[in-house]
Short mmCIF file of C-alpha atoms in Angstrom, two decimals:
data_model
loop_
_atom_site.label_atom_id
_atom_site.label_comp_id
_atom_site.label_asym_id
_atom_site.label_seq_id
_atom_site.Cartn_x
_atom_site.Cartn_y
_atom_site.Cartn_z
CA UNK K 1062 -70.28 69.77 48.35
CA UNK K 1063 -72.06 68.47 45.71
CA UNK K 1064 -71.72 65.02 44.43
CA UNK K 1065 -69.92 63.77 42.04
CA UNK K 1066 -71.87 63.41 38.42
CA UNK K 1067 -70.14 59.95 37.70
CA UNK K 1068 -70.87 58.25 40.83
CA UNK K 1069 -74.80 56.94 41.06
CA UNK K 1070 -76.91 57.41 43.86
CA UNK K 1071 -76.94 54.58 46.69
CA UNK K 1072 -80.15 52.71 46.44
CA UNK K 1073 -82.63 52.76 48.43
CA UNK K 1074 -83.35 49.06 49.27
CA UNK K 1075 -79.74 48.16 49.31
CA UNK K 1076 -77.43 50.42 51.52
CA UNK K 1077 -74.40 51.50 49.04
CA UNK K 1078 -75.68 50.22 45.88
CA UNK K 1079 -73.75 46.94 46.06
CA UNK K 1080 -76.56 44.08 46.00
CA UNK K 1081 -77.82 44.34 42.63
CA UNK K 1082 -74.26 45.94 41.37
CA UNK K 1083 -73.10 41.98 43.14
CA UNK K 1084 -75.90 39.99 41.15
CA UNK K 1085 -75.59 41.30 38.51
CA UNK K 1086 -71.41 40.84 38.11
CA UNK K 1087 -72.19 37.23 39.19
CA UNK K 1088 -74.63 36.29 36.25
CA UNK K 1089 -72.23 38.02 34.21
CA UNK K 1090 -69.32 35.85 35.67
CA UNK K 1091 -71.03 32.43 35.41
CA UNK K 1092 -72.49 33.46 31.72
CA UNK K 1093 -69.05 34.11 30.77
CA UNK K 1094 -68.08 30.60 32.53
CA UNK K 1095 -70.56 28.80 30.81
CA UNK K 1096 -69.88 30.26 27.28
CA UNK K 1097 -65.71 29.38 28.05
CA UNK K 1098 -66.64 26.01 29.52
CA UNK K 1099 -70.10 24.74 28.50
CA UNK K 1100 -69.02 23.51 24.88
CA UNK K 1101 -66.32 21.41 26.09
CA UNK K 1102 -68.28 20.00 29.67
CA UNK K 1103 -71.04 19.54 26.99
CA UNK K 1104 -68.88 17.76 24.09
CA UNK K 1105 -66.87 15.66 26.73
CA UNK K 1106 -70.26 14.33 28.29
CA UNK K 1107 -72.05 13.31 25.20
CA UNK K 1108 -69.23 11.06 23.96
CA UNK K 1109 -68.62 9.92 27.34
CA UNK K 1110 -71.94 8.57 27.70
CA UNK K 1111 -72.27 7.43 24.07
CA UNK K 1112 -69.32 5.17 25.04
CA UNK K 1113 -70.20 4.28 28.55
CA UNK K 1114 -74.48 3.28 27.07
CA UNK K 1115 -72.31 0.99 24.33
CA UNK K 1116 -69.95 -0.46 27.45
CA UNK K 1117 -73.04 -1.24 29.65
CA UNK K 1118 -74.89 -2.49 26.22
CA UNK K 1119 -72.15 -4.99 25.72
CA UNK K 1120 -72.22 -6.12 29.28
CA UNK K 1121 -75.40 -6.83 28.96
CA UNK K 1122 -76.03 -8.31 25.87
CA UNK K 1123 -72.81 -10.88 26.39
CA UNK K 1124 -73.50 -11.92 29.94
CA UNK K 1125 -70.41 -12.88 30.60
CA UNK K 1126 -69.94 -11.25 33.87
CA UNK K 1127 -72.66 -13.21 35.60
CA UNK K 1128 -70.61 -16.06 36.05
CA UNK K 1129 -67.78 -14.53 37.06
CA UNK K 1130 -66.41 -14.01 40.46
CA UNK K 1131 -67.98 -10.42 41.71
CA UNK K 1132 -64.05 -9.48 42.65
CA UNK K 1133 -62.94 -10.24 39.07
CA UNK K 1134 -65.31 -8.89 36.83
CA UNK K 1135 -68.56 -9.80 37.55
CA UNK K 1136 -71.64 -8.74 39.35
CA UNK K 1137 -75.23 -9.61 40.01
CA UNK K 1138 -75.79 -6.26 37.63
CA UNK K 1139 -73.59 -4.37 35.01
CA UNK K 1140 -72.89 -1.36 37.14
CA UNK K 1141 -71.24 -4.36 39.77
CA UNK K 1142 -68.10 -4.64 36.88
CA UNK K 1143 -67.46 -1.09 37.36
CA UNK K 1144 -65.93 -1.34 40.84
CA UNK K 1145 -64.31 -5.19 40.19
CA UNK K 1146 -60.51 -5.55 40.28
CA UNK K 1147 -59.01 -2.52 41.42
CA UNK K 1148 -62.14 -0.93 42.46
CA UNK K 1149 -62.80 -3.78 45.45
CA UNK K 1150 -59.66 -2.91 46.85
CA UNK K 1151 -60.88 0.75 46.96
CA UNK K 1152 -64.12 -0.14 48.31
CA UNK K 1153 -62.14 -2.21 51.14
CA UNK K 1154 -60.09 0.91 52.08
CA UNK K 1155 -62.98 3.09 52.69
CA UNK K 1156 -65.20 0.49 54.59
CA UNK K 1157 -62.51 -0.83 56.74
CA UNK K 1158 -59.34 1.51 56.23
CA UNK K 1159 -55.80 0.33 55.79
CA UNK K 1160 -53.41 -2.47 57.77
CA UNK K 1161 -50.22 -2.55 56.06
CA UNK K 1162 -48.73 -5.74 56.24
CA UNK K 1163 -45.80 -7.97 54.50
CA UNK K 1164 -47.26 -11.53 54.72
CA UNK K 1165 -45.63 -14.21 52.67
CA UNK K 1166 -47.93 -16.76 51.11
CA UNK K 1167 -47.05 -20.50 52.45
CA UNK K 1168 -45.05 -22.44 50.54
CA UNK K 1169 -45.07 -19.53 47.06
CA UNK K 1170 -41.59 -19.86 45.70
CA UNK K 1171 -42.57 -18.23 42.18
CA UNK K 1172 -42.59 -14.75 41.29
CA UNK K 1173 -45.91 -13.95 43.86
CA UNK K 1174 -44.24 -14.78 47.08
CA UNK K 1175 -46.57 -12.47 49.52
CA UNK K 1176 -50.44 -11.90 49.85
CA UNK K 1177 -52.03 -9.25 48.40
CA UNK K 1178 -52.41 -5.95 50.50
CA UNK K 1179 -54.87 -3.01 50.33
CA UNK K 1180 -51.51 -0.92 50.87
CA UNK K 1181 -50.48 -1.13 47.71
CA UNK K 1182 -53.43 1.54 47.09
CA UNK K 1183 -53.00 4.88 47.58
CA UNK K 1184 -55.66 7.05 50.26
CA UNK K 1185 -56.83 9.53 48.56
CA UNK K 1186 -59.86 8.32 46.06
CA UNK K 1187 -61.02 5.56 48.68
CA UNK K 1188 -61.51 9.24 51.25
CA UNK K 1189 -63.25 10.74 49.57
CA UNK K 1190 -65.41 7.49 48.61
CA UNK K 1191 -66.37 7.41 52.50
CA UNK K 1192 -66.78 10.78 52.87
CA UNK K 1193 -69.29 11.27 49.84
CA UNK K 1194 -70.85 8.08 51.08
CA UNK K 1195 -71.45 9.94 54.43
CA UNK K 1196 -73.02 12.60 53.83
CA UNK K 1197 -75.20 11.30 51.11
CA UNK K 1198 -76.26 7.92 52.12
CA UNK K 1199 -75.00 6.07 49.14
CA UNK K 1200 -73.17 2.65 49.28
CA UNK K 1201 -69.73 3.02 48.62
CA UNK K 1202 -69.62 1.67 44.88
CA UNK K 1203 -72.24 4.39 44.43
CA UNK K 1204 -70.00 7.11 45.92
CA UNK K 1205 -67.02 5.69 44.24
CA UNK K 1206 -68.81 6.65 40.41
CA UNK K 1207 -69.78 9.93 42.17
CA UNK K 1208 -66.08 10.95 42.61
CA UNK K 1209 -65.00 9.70 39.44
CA UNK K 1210 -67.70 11.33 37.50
CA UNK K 1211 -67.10 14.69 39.07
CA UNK K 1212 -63.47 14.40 38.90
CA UNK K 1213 -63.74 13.61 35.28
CA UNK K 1214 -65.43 16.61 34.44
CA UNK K 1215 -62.99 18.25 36.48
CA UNK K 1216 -60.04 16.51 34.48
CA UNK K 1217 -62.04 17.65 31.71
CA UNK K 1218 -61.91 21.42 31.95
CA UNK K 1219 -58.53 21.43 33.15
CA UNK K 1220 -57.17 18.93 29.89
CA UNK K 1221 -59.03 22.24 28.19
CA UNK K 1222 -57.93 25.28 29.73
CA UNK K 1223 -54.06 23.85 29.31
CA UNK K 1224 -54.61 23.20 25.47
CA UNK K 1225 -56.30 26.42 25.01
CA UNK K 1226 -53.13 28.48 26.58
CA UNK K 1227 -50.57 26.18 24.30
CA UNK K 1228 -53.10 26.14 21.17
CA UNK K 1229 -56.29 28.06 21.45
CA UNK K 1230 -59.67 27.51 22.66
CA UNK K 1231 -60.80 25.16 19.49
CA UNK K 1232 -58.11 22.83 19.89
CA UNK K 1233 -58.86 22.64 23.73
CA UNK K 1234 -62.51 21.72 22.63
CA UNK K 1235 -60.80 19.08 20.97
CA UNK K 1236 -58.78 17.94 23.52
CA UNK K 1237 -61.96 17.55 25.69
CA UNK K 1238 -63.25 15.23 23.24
CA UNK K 1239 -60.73 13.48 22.25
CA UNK K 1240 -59.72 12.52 26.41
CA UNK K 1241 -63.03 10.58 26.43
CA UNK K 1242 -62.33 8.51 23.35
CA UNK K 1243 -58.97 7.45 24.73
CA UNK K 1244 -58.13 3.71 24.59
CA UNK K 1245 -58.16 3.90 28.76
CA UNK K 1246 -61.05 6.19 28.94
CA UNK K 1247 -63.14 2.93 30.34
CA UNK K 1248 -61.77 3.82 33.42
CA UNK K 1249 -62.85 7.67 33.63
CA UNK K 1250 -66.89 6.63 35.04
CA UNK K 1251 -65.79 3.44 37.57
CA UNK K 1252 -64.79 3.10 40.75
CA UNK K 1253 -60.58 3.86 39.95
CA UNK K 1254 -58.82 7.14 40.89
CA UNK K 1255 -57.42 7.70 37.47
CA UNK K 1256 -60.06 10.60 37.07
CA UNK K 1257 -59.28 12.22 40.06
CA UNK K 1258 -55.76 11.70 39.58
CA UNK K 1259 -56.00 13.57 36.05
CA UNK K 1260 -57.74 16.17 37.52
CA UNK K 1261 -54.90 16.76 40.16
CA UNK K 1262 -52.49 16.60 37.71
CA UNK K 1263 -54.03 19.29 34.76
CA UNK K 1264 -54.59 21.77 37.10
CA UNK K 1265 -51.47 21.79 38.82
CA UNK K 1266 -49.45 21.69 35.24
CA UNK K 1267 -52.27 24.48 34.66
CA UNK K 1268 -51.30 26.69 38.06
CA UNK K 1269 -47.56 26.49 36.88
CA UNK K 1270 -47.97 27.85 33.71
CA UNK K 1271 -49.64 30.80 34.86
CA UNK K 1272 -47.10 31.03 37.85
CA UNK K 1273 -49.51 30.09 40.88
CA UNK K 1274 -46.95 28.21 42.50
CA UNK K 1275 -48.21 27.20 45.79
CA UNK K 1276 -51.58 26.00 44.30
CA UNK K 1277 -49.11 23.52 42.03
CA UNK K 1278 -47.69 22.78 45.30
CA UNK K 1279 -50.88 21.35 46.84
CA UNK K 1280 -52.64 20.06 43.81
CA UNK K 1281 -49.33 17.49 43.25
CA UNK K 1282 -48.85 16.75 46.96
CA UNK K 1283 -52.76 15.59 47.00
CA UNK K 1284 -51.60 13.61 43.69
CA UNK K 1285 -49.44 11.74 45.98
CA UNK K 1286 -51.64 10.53 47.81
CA UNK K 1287 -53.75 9.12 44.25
CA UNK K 1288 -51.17 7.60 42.76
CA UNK K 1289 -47.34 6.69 42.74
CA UNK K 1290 -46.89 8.49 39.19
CA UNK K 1291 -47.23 11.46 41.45
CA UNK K 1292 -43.33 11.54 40.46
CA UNK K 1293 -43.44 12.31 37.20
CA UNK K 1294 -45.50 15.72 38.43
CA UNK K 1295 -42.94 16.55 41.27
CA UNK K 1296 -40.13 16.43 39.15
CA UNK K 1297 -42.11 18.39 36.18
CA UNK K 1298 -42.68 21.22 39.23
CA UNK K 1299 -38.92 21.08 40.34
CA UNK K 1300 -37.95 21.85 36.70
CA UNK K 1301 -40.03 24.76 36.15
CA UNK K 1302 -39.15 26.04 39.39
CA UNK K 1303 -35.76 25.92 39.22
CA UNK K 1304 -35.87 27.58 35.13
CA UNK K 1305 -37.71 30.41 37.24
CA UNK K 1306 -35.34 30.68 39.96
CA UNK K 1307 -32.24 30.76 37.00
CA UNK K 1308 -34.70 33.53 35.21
CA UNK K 1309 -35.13 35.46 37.94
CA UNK K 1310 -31.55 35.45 38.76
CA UNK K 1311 -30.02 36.33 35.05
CA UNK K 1312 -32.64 39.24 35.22
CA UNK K 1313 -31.04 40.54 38.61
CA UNK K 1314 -27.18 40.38 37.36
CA UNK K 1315 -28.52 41.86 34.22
CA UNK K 1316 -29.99 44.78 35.95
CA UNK K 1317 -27.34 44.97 38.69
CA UNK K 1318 -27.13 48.37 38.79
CA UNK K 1319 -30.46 48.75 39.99
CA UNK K 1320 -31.90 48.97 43.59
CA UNK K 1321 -32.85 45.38 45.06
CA UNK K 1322 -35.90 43.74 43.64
CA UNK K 1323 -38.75 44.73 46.25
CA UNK K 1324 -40.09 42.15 48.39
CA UNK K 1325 -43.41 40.44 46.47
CA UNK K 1326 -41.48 40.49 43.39
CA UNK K 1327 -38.74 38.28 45.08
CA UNK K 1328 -40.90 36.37 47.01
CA UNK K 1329 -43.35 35.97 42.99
CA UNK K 1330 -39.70 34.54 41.48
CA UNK K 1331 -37.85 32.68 43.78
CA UNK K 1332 -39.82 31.46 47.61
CA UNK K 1333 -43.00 30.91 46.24
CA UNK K 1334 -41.42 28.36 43.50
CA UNK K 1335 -39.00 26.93 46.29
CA UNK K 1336 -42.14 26.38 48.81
CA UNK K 1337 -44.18 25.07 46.28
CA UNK K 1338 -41.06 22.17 45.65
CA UNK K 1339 -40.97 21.71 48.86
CA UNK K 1340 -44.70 20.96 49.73
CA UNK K 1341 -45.39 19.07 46.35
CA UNK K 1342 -43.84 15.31 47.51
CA UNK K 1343 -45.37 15.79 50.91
CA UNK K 1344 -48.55 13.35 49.72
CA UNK K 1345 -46.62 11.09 48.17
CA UNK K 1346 -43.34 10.65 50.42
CA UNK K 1347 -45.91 10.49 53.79
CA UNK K 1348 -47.67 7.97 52.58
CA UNK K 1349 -44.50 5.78 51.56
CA UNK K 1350 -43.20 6.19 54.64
CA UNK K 1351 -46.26 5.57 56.62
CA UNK K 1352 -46.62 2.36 54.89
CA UNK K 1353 -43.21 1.47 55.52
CA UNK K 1354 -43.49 2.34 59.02
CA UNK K 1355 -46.32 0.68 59.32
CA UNK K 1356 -44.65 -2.54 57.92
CA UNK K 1357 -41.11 -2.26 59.80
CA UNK K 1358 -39.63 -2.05 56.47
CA UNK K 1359 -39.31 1.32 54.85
CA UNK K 1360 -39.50 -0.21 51.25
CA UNK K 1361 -42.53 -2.12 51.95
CA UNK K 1362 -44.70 -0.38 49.53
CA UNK K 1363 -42.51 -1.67 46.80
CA UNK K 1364 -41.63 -5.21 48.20
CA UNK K 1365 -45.34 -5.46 48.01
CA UNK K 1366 -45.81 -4.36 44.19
CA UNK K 1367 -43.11 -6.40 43.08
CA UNK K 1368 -43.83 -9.88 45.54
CA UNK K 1369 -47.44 -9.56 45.72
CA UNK K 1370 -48.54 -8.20 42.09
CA UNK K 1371 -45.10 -8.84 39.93
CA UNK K 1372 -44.93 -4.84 39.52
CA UNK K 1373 -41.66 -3.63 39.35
CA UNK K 1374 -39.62 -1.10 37.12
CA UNK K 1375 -37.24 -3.21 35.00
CA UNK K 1376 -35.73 -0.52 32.23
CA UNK K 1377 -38.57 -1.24 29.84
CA UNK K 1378 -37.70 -5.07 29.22
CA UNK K 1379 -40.97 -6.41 30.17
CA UNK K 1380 -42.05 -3.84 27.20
CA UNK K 1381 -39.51 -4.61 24.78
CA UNK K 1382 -40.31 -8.73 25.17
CA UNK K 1383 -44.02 -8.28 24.51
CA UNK K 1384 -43.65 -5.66 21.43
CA UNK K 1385 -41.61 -8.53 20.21
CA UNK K 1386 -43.66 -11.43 21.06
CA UNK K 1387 -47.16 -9.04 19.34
CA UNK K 1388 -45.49 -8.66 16.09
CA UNK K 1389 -45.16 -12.71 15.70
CA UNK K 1390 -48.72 -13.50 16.75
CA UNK K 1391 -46.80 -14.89 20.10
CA UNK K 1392 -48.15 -14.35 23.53
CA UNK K 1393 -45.12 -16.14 25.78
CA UNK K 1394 -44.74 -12.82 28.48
CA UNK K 1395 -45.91 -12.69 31.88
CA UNK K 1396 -49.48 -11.25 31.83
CA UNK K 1397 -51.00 -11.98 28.51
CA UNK K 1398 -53.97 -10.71 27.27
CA UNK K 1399 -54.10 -11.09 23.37
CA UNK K 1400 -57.05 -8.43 22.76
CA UNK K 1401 -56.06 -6.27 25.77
CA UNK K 1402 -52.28 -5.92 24.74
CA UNK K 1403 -53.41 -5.10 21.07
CA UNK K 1404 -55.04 -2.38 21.58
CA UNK K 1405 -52.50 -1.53 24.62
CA UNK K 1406 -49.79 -1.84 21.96
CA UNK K 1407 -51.61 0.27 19.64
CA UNK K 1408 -51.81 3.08 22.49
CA UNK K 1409 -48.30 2.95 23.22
CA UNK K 1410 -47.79 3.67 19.20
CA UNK K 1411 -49.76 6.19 19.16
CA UNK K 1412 -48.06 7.97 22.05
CA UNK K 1413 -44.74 7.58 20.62
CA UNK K 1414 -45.90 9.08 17.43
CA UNK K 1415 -47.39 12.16 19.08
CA UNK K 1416 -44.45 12.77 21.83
CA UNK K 1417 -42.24 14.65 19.02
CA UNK K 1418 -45.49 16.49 17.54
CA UNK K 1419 -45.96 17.57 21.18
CA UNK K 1420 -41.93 18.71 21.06
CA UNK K 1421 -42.27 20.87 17.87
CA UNK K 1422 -45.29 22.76 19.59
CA UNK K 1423 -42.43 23.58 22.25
CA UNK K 1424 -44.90 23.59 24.86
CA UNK K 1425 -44.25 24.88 28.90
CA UNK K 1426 -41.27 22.68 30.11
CA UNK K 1427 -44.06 21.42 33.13
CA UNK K 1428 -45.46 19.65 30.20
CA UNK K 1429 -42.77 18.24 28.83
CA UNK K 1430 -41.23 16.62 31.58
CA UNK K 1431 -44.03 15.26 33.42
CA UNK K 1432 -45.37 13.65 30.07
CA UNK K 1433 -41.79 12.44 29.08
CA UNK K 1434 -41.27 10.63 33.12
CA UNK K 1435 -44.62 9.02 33.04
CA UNK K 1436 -44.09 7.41 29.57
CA UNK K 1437 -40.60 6.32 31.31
CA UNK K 1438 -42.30 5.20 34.32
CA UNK K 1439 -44.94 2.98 32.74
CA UNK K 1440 -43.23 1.88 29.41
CA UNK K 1441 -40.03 1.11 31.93
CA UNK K 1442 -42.26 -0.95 34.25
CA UNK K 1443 -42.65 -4.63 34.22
CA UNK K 1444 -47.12 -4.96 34.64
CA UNK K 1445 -50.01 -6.30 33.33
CA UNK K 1446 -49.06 -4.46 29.94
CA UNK K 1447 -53.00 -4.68 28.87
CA UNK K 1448 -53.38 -1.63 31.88
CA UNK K 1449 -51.00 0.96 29.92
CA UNK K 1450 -53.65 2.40 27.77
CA UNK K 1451 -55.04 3.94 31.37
CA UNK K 1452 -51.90 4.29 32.96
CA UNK K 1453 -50.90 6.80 29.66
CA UNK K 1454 -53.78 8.80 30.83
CA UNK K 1455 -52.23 11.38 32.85
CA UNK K 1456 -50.04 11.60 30.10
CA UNK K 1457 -52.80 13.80 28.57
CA UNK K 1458 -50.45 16.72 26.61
CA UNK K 1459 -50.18 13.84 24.10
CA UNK K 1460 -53.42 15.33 23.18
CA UNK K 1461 -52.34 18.77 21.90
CA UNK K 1462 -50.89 18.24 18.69
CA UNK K 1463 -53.97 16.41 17.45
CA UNK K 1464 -56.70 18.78 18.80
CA UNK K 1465 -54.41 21.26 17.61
CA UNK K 1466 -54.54 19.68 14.34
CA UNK K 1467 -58.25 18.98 14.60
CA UNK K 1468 -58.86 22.67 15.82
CA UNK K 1469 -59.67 23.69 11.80
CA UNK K 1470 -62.24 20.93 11.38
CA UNK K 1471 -65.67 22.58 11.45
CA UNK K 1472 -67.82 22.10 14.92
CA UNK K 1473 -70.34 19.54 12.90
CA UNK K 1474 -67.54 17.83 11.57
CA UNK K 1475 -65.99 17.45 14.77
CA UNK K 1476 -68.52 15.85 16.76
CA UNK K 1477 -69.47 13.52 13.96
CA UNK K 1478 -65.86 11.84 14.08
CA UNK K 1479 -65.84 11.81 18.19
CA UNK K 1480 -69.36 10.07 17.88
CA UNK K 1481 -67.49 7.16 15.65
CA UNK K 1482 -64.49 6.65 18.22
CA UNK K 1483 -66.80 7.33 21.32
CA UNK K 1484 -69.56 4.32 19.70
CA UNK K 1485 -66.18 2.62 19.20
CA UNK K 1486 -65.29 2.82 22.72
CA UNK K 1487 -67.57 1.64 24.27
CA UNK K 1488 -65.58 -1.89 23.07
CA UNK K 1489 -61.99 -1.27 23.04
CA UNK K 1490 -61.64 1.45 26.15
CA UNK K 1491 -64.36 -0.57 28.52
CA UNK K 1492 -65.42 -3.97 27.41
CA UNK K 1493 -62.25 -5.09 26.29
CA UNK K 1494 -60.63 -3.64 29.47
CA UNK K 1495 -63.21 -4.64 31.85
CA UNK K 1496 -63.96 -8.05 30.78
CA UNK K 1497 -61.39 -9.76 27.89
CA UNK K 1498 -58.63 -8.17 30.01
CA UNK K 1499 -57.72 -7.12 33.48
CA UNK K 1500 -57.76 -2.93 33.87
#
């Protein structure tokens, strides 16, 4: 039988015709990856950089951080401030791992009653810290600005490819800029897990909106084990899934009179959305409960934030009494930072004024919800109020409306006004953070 004229000829050198056929799809694929990707990667590292060369510039030139203690801010060299604070704590983890423990501090009677505990620090950043470290031989503050820069680029593409389904590729350019000119964006290249987190977080809102339920599922329950705002995301996943389960159930009574739905589509509509809410708080809920365990008191991990840091959720009063102390030039709250809370007060603004732009782009209800709880979780929390301009940062749908806004400004244009607020950065998102405040 002859062969077929529209099938070519095996070749020779590779048995079926598939190696070069493979090679050739693959340059294809990452050409196509590159051209989707590149501009915002490429745009997102440029005024990252500008910002982070101005930071380490400022460092330098003010010297402050010399004389201060290495766990607070300073450093025998400017890259030392980028693990300080928050970032020891994470270093401690992954050198000498956790021992959960409820110790009071003798004779406290104020609002710190207990010591300080590495606990209070969630597993998954300070991991991956040792494990990079491992296998490449660098010390952990090293491996610590590995992670973060990888997971910010990470963040990065994900921030993009949810903008571009609600808006359009040019506003999810925009987006990509815009993320590393935020007020917290200090904290995107140091050794804190808010990059990672953020990364977690867009792709799983990302895997729900196309319906890839049980890669939600995993991406949040590894966001439980990054941060405690992990909430925000399960809850944001338990709403979509149960509108899908209600769809999917309308759309059977509607079409009653037709046979059963076969088995994929049923399992597409209603158990991969139900798995996916069950695995999500998995990360989250183990580690509580480890730490708990681990304490003999199951709500250790939030004895600790409240007794041993003066974290707690309060309704938003803690909020309310500094918004009203800032707008008399007072600073009588717990925590006070004059140039930290400005600019944290500005943020907070700024997120209040684009919440109901966000609502009038009606964007995926995953969206919605997790940006609405984690607004309510920090604005409701009584903190160091200076540290909501990078707690707001998986919060990053507050985005949209102004890189969909900014999505008609030419390309030239575009990256002239994110070179301003990245030079501009470089002050109020890491110096100011870093060194005039506590991040």
């Amino acid at each position: 039988m002859p062969a077929r004229p529209d099938r070519a000829a095996p070749d020779a050198a590779h048995p079926g015709g598939t190696g070069p056929d493979r090679a050739h799809v693959r340059r294809r694929q990452l050409c196509a990856a590159a051209r989707r990707y590149g501009p915002a990667l490429a745009l997102y590292g440029t005024m990252k950089l500008v910002g982070f060369c101005v930071f380490m510039y400022l460092l330098d030139s003010s010297g402050d951080f010399r004389r201060k203690n290495p766990r607070f801010g300073g450093g025998a060299h400017v890259w030392d401030v980028l693990a300080t604070w928050d970032g020891w704590w994470y270093q401690q983890i992954a050198a000498h791992g956790y021992h959960p423990a409820l110790v009071p501090v003798p004779g406290a009677t104020g609002l710190i009653t207990l010591e300080g505990n590495s606990a209070a620090f969630f597993p998954l950043y300070p991991a991956l810290m040792r494990l990079v470290s491992s296998y490449t031989g660098l010390g952990l503050l090293g491996a610590g600005l590995v992670v973060s820069v990888v997971a910010s680029f990470v963040a990065v593409l994900g921030i993009h490819a949810v903008t571009a389904r609600v808006s359009g590729r040019r506003a999810g350019l925009a987006a990509a800029g815009l993320w590393a000119v935020w007020p917290g964006s200090g904290v995107e290249w140091s050794g804190y897990s808010e990059s990672l987190y953020v990364a977690l977080a867009a792709w799983a809102c990302h895997s729900v909106m196309r319906r890839n339920w049980l890669t939600a599922g995993l991406l949040i329950c590894a966001a439980g084990l990054t941060r405690p705002t992990a909430g925000a995301l399960i809850a944001a996943l338990a709403a979509a899934a149960l509108v899908e389960v209600v769809r999917h159930r309308r759309a059977s009574r509607r079409w009653g009179d037709s046979p059963v739905p076969e088995g994929a589509r049923l399992r597409d509509a209603v158990v991969r959305p139900v798995a996916a809410v069950m695995i999500a708080p998995l990360g989250l809920a183990g580690y509580l409960g480890w730490v708990g365990h681990r304490m003999g008191d199951y709500g250790g991990y939030f004895t600790l934030q409240d007794k041993a840091w003066g974290h707690s959720f309060d309704g938003g009063r803690h909020t309310v009494k500094v918004f009203t102390s800032l707008m008399v030039g007072h600073y009588d709250y717990l925590y006070a930072f004059p140039h930290e809370d400005v600019i944290a007060a500005g943020t907070v603004l700024l997120a209040l004024i684009a919440l109901p732009l966000l609502f009038r782009l009606r964007p995926p209800l995953v969206l919605t919800v997790s940006t609405l709880l984690t607004m309510a979780l920090v604005l409701g929390s009584q903190q160091i109020f200076g540290n909501v301009s990078r707690y707001l940062l998986p919060a990053f749908p507050l985005l949209i409306p102004c890189a969909t806004a900014m999505r008609r400004i030419g390309t030239p244009v575009l990256c002239a006004v994110l070179a301003v607020a990245a030079l501009a950065s470089g002050s109020y998102a890491g110096y100011v953070l870093f060194e005039v405040g506590v991040p």
